[in-house]
Coordinates of C-alpha atoms in Angstrom, one line a residue:
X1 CA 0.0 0.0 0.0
X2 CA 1.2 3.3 -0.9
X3 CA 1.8 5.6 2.1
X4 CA 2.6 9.4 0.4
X5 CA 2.7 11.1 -3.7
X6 CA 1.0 10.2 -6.7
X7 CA 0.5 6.7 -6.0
X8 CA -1.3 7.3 -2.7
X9 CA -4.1 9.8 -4.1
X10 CA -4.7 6.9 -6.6
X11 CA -5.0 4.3 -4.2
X12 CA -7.3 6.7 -2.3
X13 CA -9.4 7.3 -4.8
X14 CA -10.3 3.5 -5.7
X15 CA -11.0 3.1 -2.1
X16 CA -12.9 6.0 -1.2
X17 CA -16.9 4.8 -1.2
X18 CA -16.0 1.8 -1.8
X19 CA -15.3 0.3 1.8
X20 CA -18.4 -0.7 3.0
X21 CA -18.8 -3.2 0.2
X22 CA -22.6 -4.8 0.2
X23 CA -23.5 -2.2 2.8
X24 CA -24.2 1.4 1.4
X25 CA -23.1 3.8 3.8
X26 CA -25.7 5.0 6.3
X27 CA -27.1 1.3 6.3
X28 CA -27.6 0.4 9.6
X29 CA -26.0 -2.6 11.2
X30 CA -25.8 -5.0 14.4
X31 CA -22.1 -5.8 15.0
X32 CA -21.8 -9.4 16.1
X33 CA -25.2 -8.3 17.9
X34 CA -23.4 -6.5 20.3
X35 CA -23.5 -2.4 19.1
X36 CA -25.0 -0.8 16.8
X37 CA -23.9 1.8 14.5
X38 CA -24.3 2.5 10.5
X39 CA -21.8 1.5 7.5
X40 CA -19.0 4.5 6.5
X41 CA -17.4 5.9 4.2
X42 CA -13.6 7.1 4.4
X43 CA -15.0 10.2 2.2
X44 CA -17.2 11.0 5.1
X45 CA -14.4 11.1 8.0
X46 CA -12.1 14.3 8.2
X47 CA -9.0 13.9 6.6
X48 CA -6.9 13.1 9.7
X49 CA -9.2 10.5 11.2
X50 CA -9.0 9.1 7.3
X51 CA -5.2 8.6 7.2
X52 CA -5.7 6.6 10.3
X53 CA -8.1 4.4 9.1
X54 CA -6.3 3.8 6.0
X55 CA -3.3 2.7 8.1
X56 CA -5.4 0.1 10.0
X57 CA -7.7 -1.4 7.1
X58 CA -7.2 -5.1 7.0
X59 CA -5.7 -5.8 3.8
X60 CA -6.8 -10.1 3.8
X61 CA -10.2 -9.5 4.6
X62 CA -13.4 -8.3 3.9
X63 CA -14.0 -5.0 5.9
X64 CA -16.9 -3.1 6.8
X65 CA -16.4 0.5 7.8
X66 CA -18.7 1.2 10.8
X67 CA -19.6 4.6 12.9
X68 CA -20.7 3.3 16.0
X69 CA -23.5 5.5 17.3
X70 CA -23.3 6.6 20.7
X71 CA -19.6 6.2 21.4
X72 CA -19.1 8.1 18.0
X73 CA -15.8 6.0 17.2
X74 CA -14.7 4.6 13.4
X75 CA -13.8 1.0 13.2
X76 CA -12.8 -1.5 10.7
X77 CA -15.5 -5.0 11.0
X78 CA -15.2 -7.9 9.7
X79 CA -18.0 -8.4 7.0
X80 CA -19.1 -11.7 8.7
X81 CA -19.5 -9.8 12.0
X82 CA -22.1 -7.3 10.9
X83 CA -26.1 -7.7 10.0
X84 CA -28.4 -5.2 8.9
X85 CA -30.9 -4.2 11.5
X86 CA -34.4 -6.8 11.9
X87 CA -37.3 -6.4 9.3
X88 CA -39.9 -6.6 12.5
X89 CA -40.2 -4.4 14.9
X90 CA -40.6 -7.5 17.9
X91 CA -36.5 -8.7 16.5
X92 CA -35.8 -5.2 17.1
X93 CA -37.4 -5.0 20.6
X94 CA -35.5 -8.3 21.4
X95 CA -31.9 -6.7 20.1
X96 CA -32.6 -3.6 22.1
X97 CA -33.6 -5.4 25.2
X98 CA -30.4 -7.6 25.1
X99 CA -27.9 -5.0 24.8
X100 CA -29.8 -3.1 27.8
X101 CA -29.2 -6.0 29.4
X102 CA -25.6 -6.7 28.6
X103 CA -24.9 -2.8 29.7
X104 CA -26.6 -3.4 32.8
X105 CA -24.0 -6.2 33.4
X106 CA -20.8 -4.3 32.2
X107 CA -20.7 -1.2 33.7
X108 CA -21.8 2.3 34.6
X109 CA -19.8 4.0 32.6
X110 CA -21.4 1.5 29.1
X111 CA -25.1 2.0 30.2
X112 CA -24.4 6.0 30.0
X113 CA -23.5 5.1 26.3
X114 CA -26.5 3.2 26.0
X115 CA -28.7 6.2 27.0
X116 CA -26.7 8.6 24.0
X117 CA -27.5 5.6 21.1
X118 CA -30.9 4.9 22.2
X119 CA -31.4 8.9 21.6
X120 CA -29.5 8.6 18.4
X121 CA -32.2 5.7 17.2
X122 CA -35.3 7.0 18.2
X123 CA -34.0 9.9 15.2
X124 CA -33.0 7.5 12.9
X125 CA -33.6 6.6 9.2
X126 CA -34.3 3.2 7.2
X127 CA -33.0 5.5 4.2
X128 CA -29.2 4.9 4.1
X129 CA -28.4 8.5 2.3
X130 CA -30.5 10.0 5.1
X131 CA -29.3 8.9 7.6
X132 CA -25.6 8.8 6.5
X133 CA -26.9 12.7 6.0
X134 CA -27.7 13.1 9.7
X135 CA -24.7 10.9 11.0
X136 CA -22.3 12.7 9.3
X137 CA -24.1 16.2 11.3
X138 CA -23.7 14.1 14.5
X139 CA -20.7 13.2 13.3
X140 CA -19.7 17.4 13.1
X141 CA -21.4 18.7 16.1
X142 CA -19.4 15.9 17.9
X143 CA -16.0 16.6 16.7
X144 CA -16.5 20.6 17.3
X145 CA -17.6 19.5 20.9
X146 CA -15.0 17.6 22.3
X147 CA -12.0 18.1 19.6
X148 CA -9.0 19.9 21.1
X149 CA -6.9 19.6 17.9
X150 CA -6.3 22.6 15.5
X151 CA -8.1 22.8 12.1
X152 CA -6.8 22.4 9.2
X153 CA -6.4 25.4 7.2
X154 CA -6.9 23.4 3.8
X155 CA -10.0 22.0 4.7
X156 CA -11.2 22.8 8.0
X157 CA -11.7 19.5 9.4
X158 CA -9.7 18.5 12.9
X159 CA -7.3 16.7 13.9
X160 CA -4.6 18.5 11.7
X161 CA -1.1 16.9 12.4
X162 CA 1.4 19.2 10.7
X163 CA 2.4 23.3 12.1
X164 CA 4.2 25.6 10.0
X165 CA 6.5 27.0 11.8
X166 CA 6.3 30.4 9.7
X167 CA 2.5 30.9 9.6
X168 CA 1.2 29.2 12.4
X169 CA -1.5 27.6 10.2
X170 CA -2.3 23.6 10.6
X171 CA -2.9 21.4 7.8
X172 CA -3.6 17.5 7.2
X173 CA -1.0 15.4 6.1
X174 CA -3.4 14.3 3.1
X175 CA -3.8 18.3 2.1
X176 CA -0.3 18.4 1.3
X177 CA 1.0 19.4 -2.7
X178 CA 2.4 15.4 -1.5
X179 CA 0.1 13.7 0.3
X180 CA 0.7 11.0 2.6
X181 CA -0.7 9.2 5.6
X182 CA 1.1 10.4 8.4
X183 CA 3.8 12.8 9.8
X184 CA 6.2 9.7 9.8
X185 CA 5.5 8.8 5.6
X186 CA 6.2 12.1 4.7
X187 CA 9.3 12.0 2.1
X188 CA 12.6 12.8 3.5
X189 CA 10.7 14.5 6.3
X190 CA 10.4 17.4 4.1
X191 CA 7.3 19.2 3.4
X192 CA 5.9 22.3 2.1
X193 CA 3.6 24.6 3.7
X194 CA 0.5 25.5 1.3
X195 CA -0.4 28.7 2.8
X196 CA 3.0 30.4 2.9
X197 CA 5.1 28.2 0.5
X198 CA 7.9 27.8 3.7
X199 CA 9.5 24.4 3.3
X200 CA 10.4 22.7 6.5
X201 CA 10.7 19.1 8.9
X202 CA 7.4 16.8 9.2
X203 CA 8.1 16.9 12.8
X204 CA 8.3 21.1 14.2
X205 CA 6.6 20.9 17.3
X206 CA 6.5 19.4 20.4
X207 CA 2.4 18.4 19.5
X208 CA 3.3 15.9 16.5
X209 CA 5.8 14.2 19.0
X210 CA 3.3 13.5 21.4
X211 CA 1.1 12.4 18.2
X212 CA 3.0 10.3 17.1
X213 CA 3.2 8.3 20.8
X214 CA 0.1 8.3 21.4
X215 CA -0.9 6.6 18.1
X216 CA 1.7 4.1 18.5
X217 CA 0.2 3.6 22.0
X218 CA -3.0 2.8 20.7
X219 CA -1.8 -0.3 19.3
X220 CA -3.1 -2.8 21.4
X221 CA -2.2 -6.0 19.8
X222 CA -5.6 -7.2 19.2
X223 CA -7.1 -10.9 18.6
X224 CA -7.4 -11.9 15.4
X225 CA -10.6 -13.9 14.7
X226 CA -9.7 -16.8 14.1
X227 CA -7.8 -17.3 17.1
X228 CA -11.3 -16.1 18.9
X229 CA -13.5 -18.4 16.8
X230 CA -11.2 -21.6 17.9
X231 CA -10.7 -20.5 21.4
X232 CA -14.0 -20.2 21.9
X233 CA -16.3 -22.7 19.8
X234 CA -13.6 -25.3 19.3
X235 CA -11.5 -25.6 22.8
X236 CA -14.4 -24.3 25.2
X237 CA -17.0 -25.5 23.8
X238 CA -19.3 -22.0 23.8
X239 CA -22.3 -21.0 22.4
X240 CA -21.9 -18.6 19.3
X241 CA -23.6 -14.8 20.2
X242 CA -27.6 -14.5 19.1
X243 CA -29.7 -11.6 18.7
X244 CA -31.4 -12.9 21.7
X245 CA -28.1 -13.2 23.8
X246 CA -25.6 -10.6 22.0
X247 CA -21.8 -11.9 23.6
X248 CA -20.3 -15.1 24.3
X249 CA -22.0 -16.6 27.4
X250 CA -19.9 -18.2 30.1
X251 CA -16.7 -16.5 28.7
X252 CA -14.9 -13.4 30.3
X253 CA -11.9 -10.9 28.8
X254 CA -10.2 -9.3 31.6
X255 CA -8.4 -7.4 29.7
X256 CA -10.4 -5.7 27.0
X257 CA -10.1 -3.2 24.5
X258 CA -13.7 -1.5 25.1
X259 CA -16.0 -1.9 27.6
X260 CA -18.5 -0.4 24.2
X261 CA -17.2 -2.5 21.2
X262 CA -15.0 -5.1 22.4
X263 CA -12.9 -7.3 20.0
X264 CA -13.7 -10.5 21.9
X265 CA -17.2 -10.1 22.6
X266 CA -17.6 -11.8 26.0
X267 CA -20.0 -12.0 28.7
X268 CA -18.3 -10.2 31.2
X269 CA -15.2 -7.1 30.7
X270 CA -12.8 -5.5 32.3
X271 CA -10.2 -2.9 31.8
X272 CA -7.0 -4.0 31.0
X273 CA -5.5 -1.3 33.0
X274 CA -4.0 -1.6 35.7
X275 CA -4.8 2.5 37.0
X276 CA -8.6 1.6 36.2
X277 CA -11.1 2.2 38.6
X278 CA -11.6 -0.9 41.0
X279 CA -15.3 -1.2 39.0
X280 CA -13.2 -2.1 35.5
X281 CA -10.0 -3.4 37.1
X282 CA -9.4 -6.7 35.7
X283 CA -7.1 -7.3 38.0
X284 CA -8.9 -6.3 40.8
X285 CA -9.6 -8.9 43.4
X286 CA -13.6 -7.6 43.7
X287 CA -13.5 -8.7 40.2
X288 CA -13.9 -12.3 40.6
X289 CA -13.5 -14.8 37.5
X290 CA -14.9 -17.2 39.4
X291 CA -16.7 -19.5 37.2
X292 CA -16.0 -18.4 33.4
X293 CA -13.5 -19.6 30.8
X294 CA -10.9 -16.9 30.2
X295 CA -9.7 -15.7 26.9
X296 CA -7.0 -13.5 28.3
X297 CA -4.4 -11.5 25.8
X298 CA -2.6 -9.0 27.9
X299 CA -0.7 -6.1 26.8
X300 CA 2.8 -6.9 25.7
X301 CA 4.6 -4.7 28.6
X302 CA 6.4 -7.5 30.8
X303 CA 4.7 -5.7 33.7
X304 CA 1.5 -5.6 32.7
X305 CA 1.8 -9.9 31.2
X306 CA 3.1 -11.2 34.6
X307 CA 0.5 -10.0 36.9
X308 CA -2.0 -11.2 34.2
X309 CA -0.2 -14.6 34.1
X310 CA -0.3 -14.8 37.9
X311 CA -4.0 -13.9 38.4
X312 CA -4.7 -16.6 35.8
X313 CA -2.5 -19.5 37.0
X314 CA -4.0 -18.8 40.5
X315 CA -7.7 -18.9 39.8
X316 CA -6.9 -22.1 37.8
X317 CA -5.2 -24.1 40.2
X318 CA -7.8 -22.9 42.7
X319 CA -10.4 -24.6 40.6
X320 CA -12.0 -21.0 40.2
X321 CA -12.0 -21.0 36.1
X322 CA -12.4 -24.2 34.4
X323 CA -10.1 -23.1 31.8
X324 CA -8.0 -20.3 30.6
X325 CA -6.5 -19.3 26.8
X326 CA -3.7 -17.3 27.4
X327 CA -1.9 -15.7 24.1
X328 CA 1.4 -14.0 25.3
X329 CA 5.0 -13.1 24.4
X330 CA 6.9 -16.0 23.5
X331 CA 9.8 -14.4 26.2
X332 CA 11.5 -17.3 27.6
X333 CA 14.5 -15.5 29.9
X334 CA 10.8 -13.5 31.8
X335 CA 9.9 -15.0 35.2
X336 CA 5.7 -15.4 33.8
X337 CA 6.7 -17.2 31.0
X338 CA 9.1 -19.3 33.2
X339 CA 6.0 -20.1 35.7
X340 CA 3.6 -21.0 32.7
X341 CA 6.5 -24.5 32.2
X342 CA 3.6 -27.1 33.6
X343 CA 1.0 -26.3 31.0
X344 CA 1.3 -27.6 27.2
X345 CA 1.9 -24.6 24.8
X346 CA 2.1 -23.6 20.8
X347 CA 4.7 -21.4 19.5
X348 CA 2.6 -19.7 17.0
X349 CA 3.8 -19.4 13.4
X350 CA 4.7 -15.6 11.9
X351 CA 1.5 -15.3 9.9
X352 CA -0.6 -17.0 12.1
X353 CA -0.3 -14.2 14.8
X354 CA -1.3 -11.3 12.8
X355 CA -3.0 -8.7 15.2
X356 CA -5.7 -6.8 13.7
X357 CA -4.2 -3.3 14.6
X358 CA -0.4 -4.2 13.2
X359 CA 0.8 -4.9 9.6
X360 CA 3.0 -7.8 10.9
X361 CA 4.0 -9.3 13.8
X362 CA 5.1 -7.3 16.5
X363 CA 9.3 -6.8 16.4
X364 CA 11.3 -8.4 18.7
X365 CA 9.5 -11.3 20.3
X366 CA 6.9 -14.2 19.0
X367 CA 3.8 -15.3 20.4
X368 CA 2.3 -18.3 22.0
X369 CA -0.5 -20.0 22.9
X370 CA -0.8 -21.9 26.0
X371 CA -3.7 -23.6 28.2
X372 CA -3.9 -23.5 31.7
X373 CA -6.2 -26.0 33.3
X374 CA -6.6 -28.6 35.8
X375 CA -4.3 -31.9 34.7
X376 CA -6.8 -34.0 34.3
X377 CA -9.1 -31.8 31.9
X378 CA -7.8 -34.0 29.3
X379 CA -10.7 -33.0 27.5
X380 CA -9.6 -29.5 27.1
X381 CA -6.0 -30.4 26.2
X382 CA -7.2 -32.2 23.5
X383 CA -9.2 -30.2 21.8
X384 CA -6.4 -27.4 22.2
X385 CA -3.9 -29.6 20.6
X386 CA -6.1 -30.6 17.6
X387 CA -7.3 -27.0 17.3
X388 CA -4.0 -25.1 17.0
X389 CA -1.3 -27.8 16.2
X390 CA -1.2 -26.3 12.5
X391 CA -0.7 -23.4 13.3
X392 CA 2.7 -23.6 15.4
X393 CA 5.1 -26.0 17.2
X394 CA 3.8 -28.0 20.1
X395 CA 5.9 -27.5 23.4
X396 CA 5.0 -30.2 26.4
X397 CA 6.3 -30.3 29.9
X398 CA 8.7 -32.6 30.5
X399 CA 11.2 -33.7 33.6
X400 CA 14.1 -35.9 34.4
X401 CA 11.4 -38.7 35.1
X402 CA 10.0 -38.2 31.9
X403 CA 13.2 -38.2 29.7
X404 CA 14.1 -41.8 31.8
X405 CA 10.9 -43.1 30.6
X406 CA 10.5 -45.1 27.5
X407 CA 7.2 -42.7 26.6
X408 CA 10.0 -40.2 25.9
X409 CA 12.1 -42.2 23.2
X410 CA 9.0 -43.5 21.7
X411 CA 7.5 -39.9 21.8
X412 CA 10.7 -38.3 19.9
X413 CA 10.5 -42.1 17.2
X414 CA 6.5 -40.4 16.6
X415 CA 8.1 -36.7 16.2
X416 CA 10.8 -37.8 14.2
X417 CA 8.2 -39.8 11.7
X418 CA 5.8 -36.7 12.0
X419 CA 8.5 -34.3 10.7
X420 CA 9.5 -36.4 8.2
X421 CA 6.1 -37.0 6.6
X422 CA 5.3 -33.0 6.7
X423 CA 8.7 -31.3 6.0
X424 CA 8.5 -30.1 2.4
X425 CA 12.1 -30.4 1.1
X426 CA 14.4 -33.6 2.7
X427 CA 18.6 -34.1 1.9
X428 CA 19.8 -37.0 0.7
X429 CA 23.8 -37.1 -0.2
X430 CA 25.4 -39.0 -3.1
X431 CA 27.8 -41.3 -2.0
X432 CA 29.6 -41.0 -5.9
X433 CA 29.6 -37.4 -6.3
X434 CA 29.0 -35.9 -3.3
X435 CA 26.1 -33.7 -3.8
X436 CA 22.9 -33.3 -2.5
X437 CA 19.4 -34.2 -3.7
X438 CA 15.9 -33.2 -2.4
X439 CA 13.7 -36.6 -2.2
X440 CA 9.8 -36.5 -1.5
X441 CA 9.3 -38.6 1.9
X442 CA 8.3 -42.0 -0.3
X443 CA 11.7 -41.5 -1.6
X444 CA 13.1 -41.4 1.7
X445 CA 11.7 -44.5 2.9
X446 CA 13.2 -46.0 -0.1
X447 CA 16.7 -45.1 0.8
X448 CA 16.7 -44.8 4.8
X449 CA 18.2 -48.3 5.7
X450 CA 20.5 -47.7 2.2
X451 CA 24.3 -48.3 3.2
X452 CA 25.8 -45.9 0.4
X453 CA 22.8 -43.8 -1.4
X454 CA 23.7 -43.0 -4.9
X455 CA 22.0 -40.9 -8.1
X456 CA 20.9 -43.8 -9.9
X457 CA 18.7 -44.9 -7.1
X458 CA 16.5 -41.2 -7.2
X459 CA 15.1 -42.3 -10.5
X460 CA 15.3 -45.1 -13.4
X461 CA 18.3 -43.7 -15.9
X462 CA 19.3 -41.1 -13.5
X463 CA 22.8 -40.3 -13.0
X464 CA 25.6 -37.9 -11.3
X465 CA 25.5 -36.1 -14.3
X466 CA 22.2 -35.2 -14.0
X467 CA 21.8 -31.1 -13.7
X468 CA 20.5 -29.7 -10.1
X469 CA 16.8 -28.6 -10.2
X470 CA 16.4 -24.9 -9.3
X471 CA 15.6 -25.8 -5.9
X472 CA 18.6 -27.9 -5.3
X473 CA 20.7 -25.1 -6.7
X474 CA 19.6 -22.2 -4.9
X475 CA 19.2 -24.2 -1.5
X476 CA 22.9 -26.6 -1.7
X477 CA 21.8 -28.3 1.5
X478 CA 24.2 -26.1 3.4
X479 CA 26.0 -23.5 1.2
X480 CA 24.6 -20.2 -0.4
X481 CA 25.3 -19.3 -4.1
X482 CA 25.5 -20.8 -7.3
X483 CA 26.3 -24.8 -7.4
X484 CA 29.8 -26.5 -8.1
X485 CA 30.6 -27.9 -11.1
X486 CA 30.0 -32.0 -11.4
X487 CA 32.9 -33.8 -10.3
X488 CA 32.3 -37.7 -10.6
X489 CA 34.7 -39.9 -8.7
X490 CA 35.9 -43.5 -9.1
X491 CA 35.3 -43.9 -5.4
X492 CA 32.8 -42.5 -2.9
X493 CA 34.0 -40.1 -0.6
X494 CA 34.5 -40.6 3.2
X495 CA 32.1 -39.2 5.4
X496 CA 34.9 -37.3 7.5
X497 CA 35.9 -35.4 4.4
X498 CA 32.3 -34.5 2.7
X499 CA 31.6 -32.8 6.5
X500 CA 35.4 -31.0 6.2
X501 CA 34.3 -29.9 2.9
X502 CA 30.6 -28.3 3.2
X503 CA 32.0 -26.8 6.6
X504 CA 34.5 -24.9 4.7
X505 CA 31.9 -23.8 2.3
X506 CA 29.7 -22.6 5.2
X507 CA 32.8 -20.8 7.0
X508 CA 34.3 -19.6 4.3
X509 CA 38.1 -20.0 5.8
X510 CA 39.8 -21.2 3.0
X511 CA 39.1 -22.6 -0.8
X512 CA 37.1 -25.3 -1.3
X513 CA 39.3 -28.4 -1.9
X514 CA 38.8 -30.3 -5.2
X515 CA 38.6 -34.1 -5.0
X516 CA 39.6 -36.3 -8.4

């Protein structure tokens, strides 16, 4: 995705009206049955909320663009997430009547939002352009209200992230001569000031610094669906959300994202911070979890995962929870992770942990997956094992007891076997001419228990002579580059010199020695 110039007003303009897809904006919808709100546009936001969204639009999925009414927030939704409101006016009274209910149970401060969007409905329109109209009025009067950003001079709207330093004036990043989507895409940090021509840094005061923080702040790592949908449905067993009962019943997130439109729409929430009020606390002791399955992804700050790790392995072996997921850092030298060692883990593959509010992985650590429970919830283990054993490498507990036992040789024989089968690409060394082959895994069985594997045995009329497929070439077992020449010998090579040769390849000490 283009981020600044001529490429990103293109890109813009393919995607402006064009994110809501089956939903015209001003459409109402039901989020997962949890909140309502209406589908958006990016052409109806202010330019500085829009280069925002445009940074956080999920690029594998289909998106809808939603205004939340009440809380007067933008968010991307999953499509699969999002239903239009009921035809009847009794479905209606039933989805109205559940998320009174689901306020009641989550908080003062979430029933006071309630109040606001029930106003904001009696007013409403079945007429998408009219009420995408009045939303976007809403939408003003609440920006001029509570907005303590300068305007931008280009356009008026807030949120304006650039200052000339010359004329004092604001401006939007995308009202630039170059547009781009942030302070932090602008080219070579240069830009020039459309009101007085003065070119200068992206970065001139100390606002934009603070800017820039606080967006990154807002990055708060959050569950992708799928791992939600598995969690959930396929380890816990759960009942999906209804318009008659709007969350996840029996499930609890201490540590949401929004008490209003939570990511992982469970029964119960709490804050995830730890300066929260003792009423949203998650940590709190008044705030029992006494009872519910947990789905618990703390923040990534060591401080904040090791008191959520320690809450959570206390109420399990307490026999308070039945079960908790817990997705965390993959930080083996931190004390949590070192206490989570009795309970079965995955080490979650790159692109399997893509949060919905980064492009990639977070830097600097992976993630994991591990279940907490009682031992003998077998059950659980189970169906945590056969739910996200594609997705990553399986870690068990294991002791000196365990590695005396003949379960531990036969369980590396099965792990051996198991990465043989599903490895793509296996080695096999010619005993003639030295080099190396990649085999499929029938192939391998074929020449496991051979004494000397040679060419000829890869394929009928095959033969040392035979050119190095692409993949061979570029991969050469051990060393990078381009391939050595064929060199057939009247006798195969001994073992100790083949390993003296490729390590010199791989250490590059001295040249290669030629054998005849």
């Amino acid at each position: 995705m283009p981020t600044s110039g001529p490429e990103l007003t293109k890109f813009l303009e393919t995607l402006y009206g064009k994110e809501s897809g089956s939903y015209p904006p001003g459409t109402r919808l039901w989020v997962s049955g949890k909140w309502p709100g209406v589908a958006w546009s990016l052409s109806l936001c202010n330019k500085g909320v829009a280069a925002a969204l445009v940074l956080s639009r999920p690029a594998a999925t289909t998106t809808v663009l939603v205004r939340y009414y009440g809380e007067h927030t933008t968010a991307w939704v999953t499509a699969g997430r999002c239903q239009p409101f009921a035809s009847c006016e009794d479905e209606e009274r039933a989805q109205h009547a559940a998320l009174a209910a689901w306020c009641q149970k989550t908080g003062r401060r979430v029933v006071q939002q309630l109040h606001a969007t029930e106003e904001e409905l009696e007013s409403s329109s079945t007429d998408p352009a009219q009420e995408a109209a009045r939303m976007a009025s809403l939408y003003e009067r609440h920006t001029r209200a509570s907005q303590s950003f300068a305007r931008c001079y280009a356009c008026q709207g807030a949120e304006a992230q650039l200052a000339c330093s010359t004329c004092r004036r604001w401006f939007h990043t995308l009202c630039l001569e170059c547009p781009s989507l942030g302070p932090q895409f602008v080219p070579a940090q240069r830009w020039v000031c459309p009101g007085c021509k003065t070119e200068q840094q992206a970065a001139t005061s100390k606002r934009q610094s603070e800017d820039a923080d606080e967006d990154e702040s807002e990055r708060m790592g959050l569950t992708p669906d799928w791992i939600i949908e598995t969690v959930c449905f396929g380890v816990f067993g759960l009942q999906r959300p209804t318009a008659e009962v709007p969350f996840i019943k029996g499930l609890l997130d201490p540590c949401s994202n929004s008490r209003v439109a939570p990511n992982i729409p469970a029964e119960v929430l709490y804050d995830k911070h730890v300066g929260a009020g003792v009423e949203d606390n998650g940590l709190a002791l008044k705030n029992e979890w006494k009872g519910f399955y947990i789905l618990l992804n703390p923040p990534f700050h060591s401080q904040m995962q090791w008191r959520f790790v320690n809450r959570a392995i206390d109420a399990v072996e307490r026999g308070e929870v039945p079960g908790v997921l817990l997705v965390c850092r993959n930080s083996t030298d931190a004390n949590y992770f070192q206490r989570l060692r009795p309970y079965p883990r995955v080490l979650l593959g790159r692109k399997c942990a893509l949060f919905k509010d980064y492009d990639k992985s977070p830097n600097g650590f992976g993630i994991a997956a591990v279940m907490l429970a009682k031992r003998e919830r077998t059950d659980l283990y189970l169906r945590f094992y056969d739910a996200f054993e594609r997705f990553g490498e399986p870690s068990i507990p294991i002791d000196r007891t365990f590695l005396l036992s003949g379960e531990f040789s036969e369980l590396l024989g099965r792990l051996r076997e198991y990465a043989d089968e599903h490895h793509r690409d296996h080695w096999a060394m010619c005993s003639a001419c030295g080099r190396w082959r990649i085999v499929d895994y029938e192939q391998l069985q074929g020449i496991k228990d051979a004494t000397a594997w040679k060419c000829t045995m890869l394929r009928s009329g095959g033969s040392c002579n035979d050119p190095l497929t692409r993949r061979e070439a570029q991969g050469d077992k051990y060393a990078p580059g381009e391939p050595e020449p064929v060199v057939v010998v009247s006798k195969p090579l001994p073992l100790t010199e083949v390993h003296q040769r490729w390590q010199c390849i791989m250490h590059e000490q001295f040249p290669v020695p030629m054998y005849s």
